[in-house]
Amino acid sequence: MQIFYSATTTLFVLLHLFSHLILISAECSSSCKENSANDVNRTNLSDGNSLEEAVIDAILKQSKINSRVELRHFEIPKITKNMLKNISSVIISIDFQSNKITEIENGSFDEMSKKLEKIDLMENCLRKITKHIFSDDFSELQEINLSFNAINSIEAGSFDRFIKLSSIDLSNNCVKHLHSNLFRQNDALREVHLQHNEITKIEFHVLALKAELNIFDLSYNNLDFIPQFKTKNIQHLNVSHNKLIRFDLNYEFSHKAHLEALDASHNNISACAKGIRKDIVRLDLSYNQIIDLSEFPVLLNLELLQISNNKNLSDLWLEKFDERFSNLRILNISETSIQCNEFKYLRKAFPSISISTESNFVTECRNFSSYDDHFITKIINSKHDEILMQLKLNRSLLITLLSILTVFVSIPIVFLLRNHCFSIKHSKTESLIEQIEL
Ligand SMILES: *[C@@H]1O[C@H](CO)[C@@H](O)[C@H](O)[C@H]1NC(C)=O
Ligand SMILES: *[C@@H]1O[C@H](CO)[C@@H](O)[C@H](O)[C@H]1NC(C)=O
Ligand SMILES: *[C@@H]1O[C@H](CO)[C@@H](O)[C@H](O)[C@H]1NC(C)=O
Ligand SMILES: *[C@@H]1O[C@H](CO)[C@@H](O)[C@H](O)[C@H]1NC(C)=O
Ligand SMILES: *[C@@H]1O[C@H](CO)[C@@H](O)[C@H](O)[C@H]1NC(C)=O
Ligand SMILES: *[C@@H]1O[C@H](CO)[C@@H](O)[C@H](O)[C@H]1NC(C)=O
Ligand SMILES: *[C@@H]1O[C@H](CO)[C@@H](O)[C@H](O)[C@H]1NC(C)=O
Ligand SMILES: *[C@@H]1O[C@H](CO)[C@@H](O)[C@H](O)[C@H]1NC(C)=O
Ligand SMILES: *[C@@H]1O[C@H](CO)[C@@H](O)[C@H](O)[C@H]1NC(C)=O
Ligand SMILES: *[C@@H]1O[C@H](CO)[C@@H](O)[C@H](O)[C@H]1NC(C)=O
């Protein structure tokens, strides 16, 4: 009985594991299956000629000087070097969208490397990108679209030959890991799309030091940290819809990218890590689990803070609010647990900040009692008094310091002057004596 029981359990566990594995792999190649299923218009290239010849024919028909070749919705399962051999330096873009490509022969595109500006390979069934696929220098290539494949591995160095690469779309694949040096040679890179993958790991030095990115989209992945990149500039970093639990910008790097907008919304952030940053101007932390801002980093340049839909957020930590958010212009606290008194206090004390809340919240706060109003005014006034006191204190302190300094500086000066005069007199008499001797 016991043996039977454990045997069935083992079997059950095995079955469970197996189905889990199937589920994972199915999830990842689903885009690939979907594409082929939905495609009613596929031309059957296997009829008549050999596949390769058919593709060559189709390409030749379209290729004139500086032309763009489009081979969408065929049944092409593989790109071979032969297919693209005879169109060498004529075309500037080639589009293989929605085929069934699972493999690209080494160096297939190399014959076109001096002229090609754009390669489209989206909606295929590619699984691996290796550094041998694009092995010549592509001196003009600016865009490559590899989205909606089933790519789960990208070898470091795969894009090293794209000297002018500006935009790469790897979204909607199964990428788990970004190797170091992946885009290290791509100085001109402006857009990286990696949304809808399964990324958990990002190694150091992914980007070129000189790159200035417009957008780095890492939304819909499995990241549990906010990656920092060592490059010049990133305008928008998008890590929304990941698995972040901590708002931490301190991830070590001596020269982090200058970051302008950060979208970390739709995560599970409940903790924040202190720190200071001067770069971030727009920050989206909506749809998280933040409860208070006590540990929030000081963001000196922050103008827009979206913190709506943190349902349990009840404390904005208003002490030193103006110092911590000295440049804030818009604050979105709708769908939070912020209370009327805090809201009213914000409105009175910081009239330059426009606060966005639900409209019913504002009406609810309207019949907030006059006693509370009085209380808030008192806080603000006492705060003003405090500042004035501080200023007065500072002034008297400054005066005292200055007088002490004057005394201390004047003593040696007088002494020096005296000495100097004496030495002049002394040297004068000396020279006089010399002259007399002469
Ligand atoms: C599919 O084929 C029909 C008829 O041949 C054509 O009108 C339509 O434009 C095609 N659709 C696509 C997406 O190629
Ligand atoms: C394409 O043609 C080949 C050969 O005629 C045939 O075996 C195959 O089923 C066709 N495929 C489709 C999708 O029609
Ligand atoms: C490519 O062109 C060469 C000559 O220009 C020709 O001999 C060869 O057959 C062509 N190859 C294909 C696959 O069309
Ligand atoms: C591509 O080239 C690499 C290195 O030369 C080799 O290991 C690999 O087998 C090649 N792949 C194919 C499909 O020929
Ligand atoms: C890449 O192709 C996909 C699918 O056609 C498209 O939605 C996306 O906008 C393209 N990416 C870029 C950067 O143009
Ligand atoms: C980040 O990604 C989400 C989902 O793709 C999108 O809605 C949002 O606009 C993006 N944010 C930025 C700043 O690009
Ligand atoms: C969010 O984080 C908390 C711990 O901080 C954890 O208990 C919870 O399961 C997480 N929720 C999700 C959806 O990951
Ligand atoms: C948020 O508040 C609700 C109701 O007060 C409570 O049930 C829930 O546990 C709180 N969630 C967190 C993450 O503190
Ligand atoms: C504030 O957040 C809410 C809910 O996320 C959104 O509907 C609204 O547009 C936001 N307001 C501003 C000014 O961004
Ligand atoms: C505001 O006043 C109305 C009517 O005087 C009352 O019904 C409502 O409960 C009050 N709301 C709050 C939040 O006190």
Coordinates of C-alpha atoms and ligand atoms in Angstrom, one line a residue:
M1 CA 0.0 0.0 0.0
Q2 CA 2.7 2.4 1.1
I3 CA 4.8 1.5 -2.0
F4 CA 1.9 2.0 -4.2
Y5 CA 1.2 5.3 -2.7
S6 CA 4.7 6.6 -3.1
A7 CA 4.9 5.3 -6.6
T8 CA 1.7 7.2 -7.6
T9 CA 3.0 10.3 -5.9
T10 CA 6.3 10.1 -7.9
L11 CA 4.3 9.5 -11.0
F12 CA 2.1 12.4 -10.3
V13 CA 5.1 14.7 -9.5
L14 CA 6.8 13.6 -12.7
L15 CA 3.6 14.2 -14.7
H16 CA 3.2 17.5 -13.1
L17 CA 6.8 18.5 -13.9
F18 CA 6.4 17.3 -17.5
S19 CA 3.2 19.2 -18.1
H20 CA 4.9 22.2 -16.6
L21 CA 7.7 21.9 -19.1
I22 CA 5.3 21.6 -21.9
L23 CA 3.5 24.6 -20.7
I24 CA 6.6 26.7 -20.6
S25 CA 7.8 25.7 -24.0
A26 CA 4.3 26.2 -25.5
E27 CA 4.0 29.6 -24.0
C28 CA 7.2 30.6 -25.6
S29 CA 6.7 29.4 -29.1
S30 CA 3.0 30.4 -29.1
S31 CA 3.6 33.5 -31.2
C32 CA 5.2 31.3 -33.8
K33 CA 2.3 28.9 -34.0
E34 CA -0.3 31.8 -34.0
N35 CA 1.3 33.4 -37.0
S36 CA 1.2 30.3 -39.1
A37 CA -2.3 29.4 -38.1
N38 CA -3.8 32.8 -38.8
D39 CA -2.1 33.1 -42.1
V40 CA -4.5 32.2 -44.8
N41 CA -2.6 33.9 -47.6
R42 CA 0.6 31.9 -47.6
T43 CA 2.0 31.2 -51.0
N44 CA 3.1 27.6 -51.3
L45 CA 6.6 28.0 -52.6
S46 CA 7.2 24.2 -52.5
D47 CA 5.1 23.8 -55.6
G48 CA 7.0 23.4 -58.9
N49 CA 10.4 24.9 -58.5
S50 CA 12.7 24.2 -55.6
L51 CA 12.2 26.6 -52.7
E52 CA 15.5 28.3 -53.1
E53 CA 14.8 29.0 -56.8
A54 CA 11.4 30.3 -56.1
V55 CA 12.7 32.7 -53.5
I56 CA 15.5 33.8 -55.8
D57 CA 12.9 34.5 -58.6
A58 CA 10.7 36.5 -56.2
I59 CA 13.6 38.5 -55.1
L60 CA 15.0 39.1 -58.6
K61 CA 11.6 40.4 -59.7
Q62 CA 11.6 43.1 -57.1
S63 CA 15.2 44.0 -57.0
K64 CA 16.2 47.1 -58.8
I65 CA 18.8 49.6 -57.8
N66 CA 18.0 50.9 -54.3
S67 CA 14.9 48.8 -54.1
R68 CA 13.2 47.3 -51.0
V69 CA 12.5 43.7 -51.3
E70 CA 9.4 42.2 -49.5
L71 CA 8.9 38.5 -49.1
R72 CA 6.1 38.4 -46.5
H73 CA 3.7 35.6 -45.8
F74 CA 5.5 32.9 -47.7
E75 CA 6.3 29.5 -46.3
I76 CA 10.1 30.1 -46.2
P77 CA 11.5 27.8 -43.5
K78 CA 15.1 28.8 -43.8
I79 CA 17.3 31.6 -45.2
T80 CA 20.3 30.3 -47.2
K81 CA 23.3 32.0 -48.4
N82 CA 22.4 31.0 -52.0
M83 CA 19.1 32.7 -51.9
L84 CA 20.6 36.1 -51.3
K85 CA 23.8 35.7 -53.3
N86 CA 22.9 37.3 -56.6
I87 CA 21.2 40.4 -55.3
S88 CA 24.4 41.5 -53.7
S89 CA 24.7 45.2 -53.6
V90 CA 21.5 46.3 -55.1
I91 CA 18.8 46.5 -52.4
I92 CA 18.6 48.6 -49.3
S93 CA 16.1 46.7 -47.3
I94 CA 14.8 43.1 -47.1
D95 CA 11.6 42.0 -45.4
F96 CA 10.9 38.4 -44.4
Q97 CA 8.0 39.2 -42.1
S98 CA 5.6 36.3 -41.3
N99 CA 7.4 33.3 -42.8
K100 CA 8.3 30.1 -40.9
I101 CA 12.0 30.8 -40.7
T102 CA 13.7 28.7 -38.1
E103 CA 17.2 29.0 -39.3
I104 CA 19.5 31.4 -41.0
E105 CA 22.6 30.1 -42.7
N106 CA 25.9 31.6 -41.5
G107 CA 26.6 34.8 -43.4
S108 CA 23.5 34.8 -45.5
F109 CA 23.2 38.5 -45.6
D110 CA 26.9 39.2 -46.0
E111 CA 26.8 39.8 -49.8
M112 CA 24.5 42.8 -49.1
S113 CA 26.4 44.2 -46.2
K114 CA 27.6 47.3 -47.8
K115 CA 24.2 48.6 -48.9
L116 CA 21.6 47.2 -46.6
E117 CA 19.9 49.6 -44.2
K118 CA 17.1 47.5 -42.8
I119 CA 16.3 43.9 -42.1
D120 CA 12.9 42.7 -41.1
L121 CA 12.6 39.2 -39.7
M122 CA 9.6 39.6 -37.4
E123 CA 6.9 36.9 -36.9
N124 CA 9.1 33.9 -37.7
C125 CA 10.2 31.0 -35.7
L126 CA 13.9 31.9 -34.9
R127 CA 15.2 30.4 -31.7
K128 CA 18.8 31.4 -31.6
I129 CA 20.9 34.3 -32.8
T130 CA 24.6 33.6 -33.1
K131 CA 27.5 35.8 -34.0
H132 CA 28.0 33.8 -37.2
I133 CA 24.7 34.9 -38.8
F134 CA 25.9 38.5 -39.5
S135 CA 29.6 38.0 -39.9
D136 CA 30.6 40.8 -42.3
D137 CA 30.7 44.5 -41.5
F138 CA 27.3 46.0 -42.2
S139 CA 28.3 49.5 -42.8
E140 CA 24.9 51.0 -43.4
L141 CA 22.5 48.9 -41.4
Q142 CA 20.4 51.0 -39.1
E143 CA 17.3 48.9 -38.2
I144 CA 16.7 45.2 -37.5
N145 CA 13.4 43.8 -36.4
L146 CA 13.4 40.4 -34.8
S147 CA 10.2 40.7 -32.8
F148 CA 7.6 37.9 -32.5
N149 CA 10.0 35.0 -32.9
A150 CA 10.9 32.4 -30.3
I151 CA 14.4 33.6 -29.6
N152 CA 15.7 32.3 -26.3
S153 CA 19.4 32.8 -26.8
I154 CA 21.4 35.6 -28.2
E155 CA 25.1 35.0 -28.4
A156 CA 27.3 37.9 -27.2
G157 CA 28.8 39.6 -30.3
S158 CA 25.8 38.8 -32.5
F159 CA 25.3 42.5 -33.4
D160 CA 28.9 43.7 -33.3
R161 CA 29.1 44.1 -37.0
F162 CA 26.2 46.6 -37.2
I163 CA 28.3 49.7 -36.8
K164 CA 25.5 52.2 -37.5
L165 CA 22.7 50.3 -35.8
S166 CA 20.1 52.7 -34.4
S167 CA 17.1 50.5 -33.6
I168 CA 16.7 46.9 -32.7
D169 CA 13.4 45.2 -31.9
L170 CA 13.7 41.9 -30.0
S171 CA 10.3 42.2 -28.3
N172 CA 7.9 39.3 -27.9
N173 CA 10.5 36.6 -27.7
C174 CA 11.7 34.2 -25.0
V175 CA 15.0 36.0 -24.0
K176 CA 16.0 35.2 -20.4
H177 CA 19.5 36.6 -20.2
L178 CA 21.3 39.6 -21.7
H179 CA 25.0 38.9 -22.0
S180 CA 27.6 41.5 -21.3
N181 CA 28.8 43.3 -24.3
L182 CA 25.6 42.5 -26.2
F183 CA 25.4 46.0 -27.7
R184 CA 28.9 47.1 -26.7
Q185 CA 29.9 48.0 -30.3
N186 CA 26.7 49.9 -31.2
D187 CA 27.6 53.5 -30.5
A188 CA 24.7 54.8 -32.6
L189 CA 22.0 52.8 -30.8
R190 CA 18.9 54.8 -30.0
E191 CA 16.1 52.3 -29.5
V192 CA 16.2 48.9 -27.8
H193 CA 12.9 47.0 -27.6
L194 CA 13.0 44.0 -25.3
Q195 CA 9.5 44.1 -23.9
H196 CA 7.5 40.9 -23.5
N197 CA 10.4 38.6 -22.9
E198 CA 11.4 36.6 -19.8
I199 CA 14.5 38.5 -18.8
T200 CA 15.7 37.8 -15.3
K201 CA 19.4 38.4 -15.7
I202 CA 21.3 41.4 -17.2
E203 CA 25.0 41.3 -17.1
F204 CA 27.3 44.4 -16.8
H205 CA 28.4 46.4 -19.8
V206 CA 25.5 45.6 -22.1
L207 CA 25.5 49.0 -23.8
A208 CA 28.2 51.0 -25.6
L209 CA 29.8 53.7 -23.4
K210 CA 29.0 56.4 -26.0
A211 CA 25.4 55.4 -26.8
E212 CA 22.6 57.9 -26.1
L213 CA 19.3 56.0 -26.0
N214 CA 15.9 57.3 -26.7
I215 CA 14.1 54.3 -25.3
F216 CA 15.2 51.1 -23.6
D217 CA 12.0 49.1 -23.2
L218 CA 12.2 46.2 -20.7
S219 CA 8.5 46.2 -19.8
Y220 CA 6.8 42.8 -19.3
N221 CA 9.8 40.8 -18.2
N222 CA 10.8 39.1 -15.0
L223 CA 13.2 41.6 -13.5
D224 CA 13.4 41.9 -9.8
F225 CA 15.8 44.8 -9.8
I226 CA 16.0 48.2 -11.7
P227 CA 19.0 47.7 -14.0
Q228 CA 21.5 50.6 -14.3
F229 CA 23.5 50.9 -17.4
K230 CA 26.9 52.3 -18.0
T231 CA 26.4 54.5 -21.0
K232 CA 26.0 58.2 -21.7
N233 CA 22.3 58.8 -21.7
I234 CA 18.9 57.0 -21.6
Q235 CA 15.8 59.1 -22.1
H236 CA 13.2 56.5 -21.2
L237 CA 13.8 53.4 -19.3
N238 CA 10.7 51.2 -19.1
V239 CA 10.7 48.5 -16.4
S240 CA 6.9 48.4 -16.0
H241 CA 5.2 45.0 -15.6
N242 CA 8.1 43.2 -14.0
K243 CA 8.7 41.7 -10.6
L244 CA 10.2 44.6 -8.8
I245 CA 9.7 44.6 -5.0
R246 CA 12.1 47.4 -4.2
F247 CA 12.6 50.9 -5.6
D248 CA 16.4 51.0 -5.5
L249 CA 18.4 53.2 -7.8
N250 CA 21.7 52.5 -6.1
Y251 CA 22.8 49.5 -8.0
E252 CA 26.5 50.1 -8.3
F253 CA 28.1 51.7 -11.2
S254 CA 30.6 54.5 -11.1
H255 CA 29.2 56.2 -14.1
K256 CA 25.5 55.4 -14.5
A257 CA 23.6 56.6 -17.5
H258 CA 21.9 59.9 -17.2
L259 CA 18.3 58.9 -17.0
E260 CA 15.4 61.2 -17.8
A261 CA 12.2 59.2 -17.4
L262 CA 11.7 55.9 -15.5
D263 CA 8.6 53.9 -15.7
A264 CA 8.5 51.3 -12.9
S265 CA 4.7 51.1 -12.7
H266 CA 2.8 47.8 -12.4
N267 CA 5.3 46.0 -10.2
N268 CA 5.1 44.9 -6.6
I269 CA 7.2 47.6 -5.0
S270 CA 6.7 48.1 -1.3
A271 CA 10.2 49.1 -0.1
C272 CA 12.3 52.1 -1.2
A273 CA 16.1 52.6 -0.8
K274 CA 17.4 56.0 0.1
G275 CA 19.9 57.8 -2.1
I276 CA 20.3 61.0 -4.1
R277 CA 19.9 61.5 -7.9
K278 CA 20.0 64.6 -10.0
D279 CA 18.9 63.1 -13.3
I280 CA 15.4 61.7 -13.2
V281 CA 12.8 64.2 -14.3
R282 CA 9.7 61.9 -14.7
L283 CA 9.0 58.9 -12.5
D284 CA 6.1 56.5 -12.7
L285 CA 5.5 54.3 -9.7
S286 CA 1.8 53.8 -10.0
Y287 CA 0.2 50.4 -9.4
N288 CA 2.6 49.3 -6.7
Q289 CA 2.4 48.5 -3.0
I290 CA 4.1 51.6 -1.5
I291 CA 2.8 52.5 1.9
D292 CA 4.9 55.6 2.8
L293 CA 7.7 57.7 1.4
S294 CA 9.9 57.7 4.4
E295 CA 12.8 55.9 2.7
F296 CA 12.2 57.5 -0.7
P297 CA 15.4 58.7 -2.5
V298 CA 16.0 62.4 -2.9
L299 CA 15.4 63.2 -6.6
L300 CA 16.6 66.7 -7.0
N301 CA 15.3 67.2 -10.6
L302 CA 12.0 65.3 -10.3
E303 CA 9.1 67.2 -11.9
L304 CA 6.5 64.5 -12.4
L305 CA 5.7 61.8 -9.8
Q306 CA 3.0 59.3 -10.6
I307 CA 2.3 57.3 -7.5
S308 CA -1.4 56.6 -8.1
N309 CA -2.9 53.2 -7.4
N310 CA -0.7 52.4 -4.5
K311 CA -3.8 51.5 -2.6
N312 CA -2.2 51.6 0.9
L313 CA -0.1 54.7 0.4
S314 CA -1.1 56.9 3.4
D315 CA 1.9 58.9 4.3
L316 CA 3.8 61.2 1.9
W317 CA 6.3 62.0 4.7
L318 CA 5.7 65.7 4.4
E319 CA 8.6 66.7 6.7
K320 CA 11.2 68.2 4.4
F321 CA 9.0 67.5 1.5
D322 CA 10.1 70.7 -0.2
E323 CA 13.8 69.8 0.2
R324 CA 13.3 66.3 -1.1
F325 CA 11.2 67.3 -4.1
S326 CA 12.3 70.8 -4.7
N327 CA 11.4 70.7 -8.4
L328 CA 8.2 68.8 -8.3
R329 CA 5.4 70.2 -10.5
I330 CA 2.9 67.4 -10.8
L331 CA 2.0 64.8 -8.2
N332 CA -0.5 62.1 -8.9
I333 CA -2.0 60.5 -5.8
S334 CA -5.3 59.3 -7.1
E335 CA -6.4 55.8 -5.9
T336 CA -4.3 56.0 -2.7
S337 CA -5.1 56.2 1.0
I338 CA -3.9 59.8 1.3
Q339 CA -6.2 61.7 3.8
C340 CA -7.8 65.1 3.4
N341 CA -5.5 66.8 5.9
E342 CA -2.4 65.8 4.0
F343 CA -3.9 66.7 0.7
K344 CA -5.0 70.1 2.0
Y345 CA -1.7 70.7 3.6
L346 CA 0.1 70.0 0.3
R347 CA -2.2 72.3 -1.6
K348 CA -1.6 75.2 0.8
A349 CA 2.1 74.7 1.5
F350 CA 3.1 73.9 -2.1
P351 CA 0.9 75.9 -4.5
S352 CA 3.3 75.3 -7.3
I353 CA 2.6 71.6 -7.4
S354 CA -0.5 70.5 -9.2
I355 CA -2.0 67.5 -7.5
S356 CA -4.0 65.0 -9.3
T357 CA -6.6 63.0 -7.4
E358 CA -10.0 61.4 -8.0
S359 CA -12.6 64.1 -8.4
N360 CA -14.8 62.6 -5.6
F361 CA -11.8 62.9 -3.3
V362 CA -11.7 66.6 -3.8
T363 CA -15.4 67.0 -3.1
E364 CA -15.1 64.8 -0.1
C365 CA -12.3 67.0 1.2
R366 CA -14.4 70.1 0.7
N367 CA -16.5 69.5 3.8
F368 CA -13.5 68.8 5.7
S369 CA -14.1 70.8 8.9
S370 CA -12.9 74.4 9.4
Y371 CA -11.1 73.3 12.6
D372 CA -8.8 71.1 10.4
D373 CA -8.3 74.0 8.1
H374 CA -7.2 76.1 11.0
F375 CA -4.9 73.3 12.1
I376 CA -3.3 73.1 8.7
T377 CA -2.8 76.9 8.5
K378 CA -1.2 76.7 11.8
I379 CA 1.2 74.0 10.7
I380 CA 2.1 76.1 7.6
N381 CA 2.5 79.3 9.6
S382 CA 4.6 77.6 12.3
K383 CA 6.7 76.2 9.5
H384 CA 7.1 79.7 8.1
D385 CA 8.0 81.0 11.6
E386 CA 10.5 78.1 11.9
I387 CA 12.1 79.1 8.6
L388 CA 12.3 82.8 9.7
M389 CA 13.8 81.8 13.0
Q390 CA 16.3 79.7 11.2
L391 CA 17.2 82.6 8.9
K392 CA 17.6 84.9 11.9
L393 CA 19.7 82.4 13.7
N394 CA 21.8 81.9 10.6
R395 CA 22.2 85.6 10.2
S396 CA 23.4 86.2 13.7
L397 CA 25.6 83.2 13.5
L398 CA 27.1 84.5 10.3
I399 CA 27.8 87.9 11.8
T400 CA 29.5 86.4 14.8
L401 CA 31.6 84.2 12.5
L402 CA 32.5 87.1 10.3
S403 CA 33.6 89.2 13.3
I404 CA 35.7 86.4 14.6
L405 CA 37.2 85.9 11.2
T406 CA 38.0 89.6 10.9
V407 CA 39.8 89.6 14.2
F408 CA 41.7 86.5 13.4
V409 CA 42.7 87.7 9.9
S410 CA 43.6 91.2 11.0
I411 CA 46.0 90.2 13.6
P412 CA 48.5 88.4 11.3
I413 CA 47.9 91.1 8.6
V414 CA 49.0 93.8 11.0
F415 CA 51.8 91.7 12.1
L416 CA 52.9 91.0 8.5
L417 CA 52.6 94.6 7.5
R418 CA 54.7 95.6 10.5
N419 CA 57.3 93.1 9.6
H420 CA 57.2 94.0 5.9
C421 CA 57.7 97.7 6.6
F422 CA 60.5 96.9 9.0
S423 CA 62.2 94.7 6.4
I424 CA 61.9 97.4 3.7
K425 CA 63.4 99.9 6.0
H426 CA 66.1 97.4 6.9
S427 CA 66.9 96.5 3.3
K428 CA 66.9 100.2 2.4
T429 CA 69.5 101.0 5.0
E430 CA 71.5 98.0 3.9
S431 CA 71.6 99.1 0.2
L432 CA 72.5 102.5 1.4
I433 CA 75.4 101.1 3.3
E434 CA 76.4 99.1 0.2
Q435 CA 76.3 102.2 -1.9
I436 CA 78.4 104.1 0.6
E437 CA 80.9 101.3 0.6
L438 CA 81.0 101.4 -3.3
Ligands
LIG1 C1 -5.0 37.8 -49.1 O1 -5.4 37.4 -50.4 C2 -6.5 38.2 -50.9 C3 -7.0 37.6 -52.2 O2 -5.9 36.9 -52.9 C4 -6.0 39.6 -51.1 O3 -7.1 40.4 -51.5 C5 -5.5 40.1 -49.7 O4 -5.0 41.4 -49.9 C6 -4.4 39.2 -49.2 N1 -4.1 39.7 -47.9 C7 -2.8 39.8 -47.5 C8 -2.6 40.2 -46.1 O5 -1.9 39.6 -48.2
LIG2 C1 2.8 22.9 -50.6 O1 3.0 22.1 -51.7 C2 3.6 20.8 -51.4 C3 3.9 20.1 -52.7 O2 3.0 20.2 -53.6 C4 2.5 20.0 -50.6 O3 3.0 18.8 -50.2 C5 2.2 20.8 -49.3 O4 1.2 20.2 -48.6 C6 1.8 22.2 -49.6 N1 1.6 23.0 -48.4 C7 0.6 23.8 -48.2 C8 0.6 24.5 -46.9 O5 -0.3 24.0 -49.0
LIG3 C1 24.0 34.1 -59.9 O1 24.6 34.8 -61.0 C2 25.6 34.0 -61.7 C3 26.2 34.9 -62.7 O2 25.9 36.2 -62.5 C4 24.9 32.8 -62.3 O3 25.9 32.0 -62.9 C5 24.3 32.0 -61.2 O4 23.6 30.9 -61.8 C6 23.3 32.8 -60.4 N1 22.8 32.0 -59.3 C7 21.5 31.9 -59.1 C8 21.2 31.0 -57.9 O5 20.7 32.4 -59.7
LIG4 C1 28.2 28.7 -38.4 O1 29.6 28.9 -38.1 C2 30.0 28.4 -36.9 C3 31.5 28.8 -36.7 O2 32.2 28.7 -37.9 C4 29.9 26.9 -36.8 O3 30.3 26.4 -35.6 C5 28.4 26.5 -37.0 O4 28.2 25.1 -37.1 C6 27.9 27.2 -38.3 N1 26.5 26.9 -38.4 C7 26.0 26.4 -39.5 C8 24.5 26.2 -39.5 O5 26.6 26.1 -40.5
LIG5 C1 8.7 45.4 -35.5 O1 7.7 44.6 -36.0 C2 6.6 44.5 -35.2 C3 5.6 43.5 -35.8 O2 5.3 43.8 -37.1 C4 6.0 45.9 -35.1 O3 4.8 45.9 -34.3 C5 7.0 46.9 -34.5 O4 6.5 48.2 -34.4 C6 8.3 46.8 -35.3 N1 9.3 47.5 -34.5 C7 9.8 48.7 -34.9 C8 10.8 49.3 -34.0 O5 9.5 49.3 -35.9
LIG6 C1 6.3 51.4 -20.8 O1 5.7 50.3 -21.3 C2 4.3 50.3 -21.1 C3 3.8 49.0 -21.6 O2 4.4 48.6 -22.8 C4 3.7 51.5 -21.9 O3 2.3 51.5 -21.7 C5 4.3 52.7 -21.4 O4 3.8 53.8 -22.2 C6 5.8 52.7 -21.5 N1 6.3 53.8 -20.9 C7 7.2 54.6 -21.5 C8 7.7 55.8 -20.7 O5 7.6 54.4 -22.6
LIG7 C1 4.3 41.2 -3.6 O1 5.3 41.2 -2.5 C2 4.9 40.7 -1.3 C3 6.0 40.9 -0.3 O2 6.5 42.2 -0.4 C4 4.5 39.2 -1.5 O3 4.1 38.7 -0.3 C5 3.5 39.1 -2.6 O4 3.2 37.7 -2.8 C6 3.9 39.8 -3.9 N1 2.8 39.7 -4.8 C7 3.0 39.4 -6.1 C8 1.8 39.4 -7.0 O5 4.1 39.0 -6.5
LIG8 C1 -3.5 47.2 2.4 O1 -4.7 47.6 3.2 C2 -5.6 46.6 3.3 C3 -6.8 47.1 4.1 O2 -6.4 48.1 5.0 C4 -5.0 45.4 4.0 O3 -6.0 44.3 4.1 C5 -3.8 44.9 3.2 O4 -3.2 43.8 3.9 C6 -2.8 46.0 3.0 N1 -1.8 45.6 2.1 C7 -0.5 45.8 2.4 C8 0.5 45.3 1.4 O5 -0.1 46.3 3.4
LIG9 C1 -3.3 60.1 -12.4 O1 -3.5 58.7 -12.3 C2 -4.7 58.2 -12.7 C3 -4.8 56.8 -12.4 O2 -3.7 56.1 -12.8 C4 -4.9 58.5 -14.2 O3 -6.1 58.1 -14.7 C5 -4.7 60.0 -14.5 O4 -4.7 60.3 -15.8 C6 -3.4 60.5 -13.9 N1 -3.3 62.0 -13.9 C7 -2.3 62.6 -14.5 C8 -2.4 64.1 -14.5 O5 -1.4 62.1 -15.1
LIG10 C1 -19.7 65.8 3.7 O1 -21.0 66.5 4.1 C2 -22.1 65.7 3.7 C3 -23.3 66.5 4.0 O2 -23.1 67.5 4.9 C4 -22.1 64.4 4.4 O3 -23.2 63.6 4.0 C5 -20.8 63.6 4.1 O4 -20.8 62.4 4.9 C6 -19.6 64.5 4.4 N1 -18.4 63.8 4.0 C7 -17.4 63.6 4.8 C8 -16.2 62.9 4.2 O5 -17.4 64.0 5.9

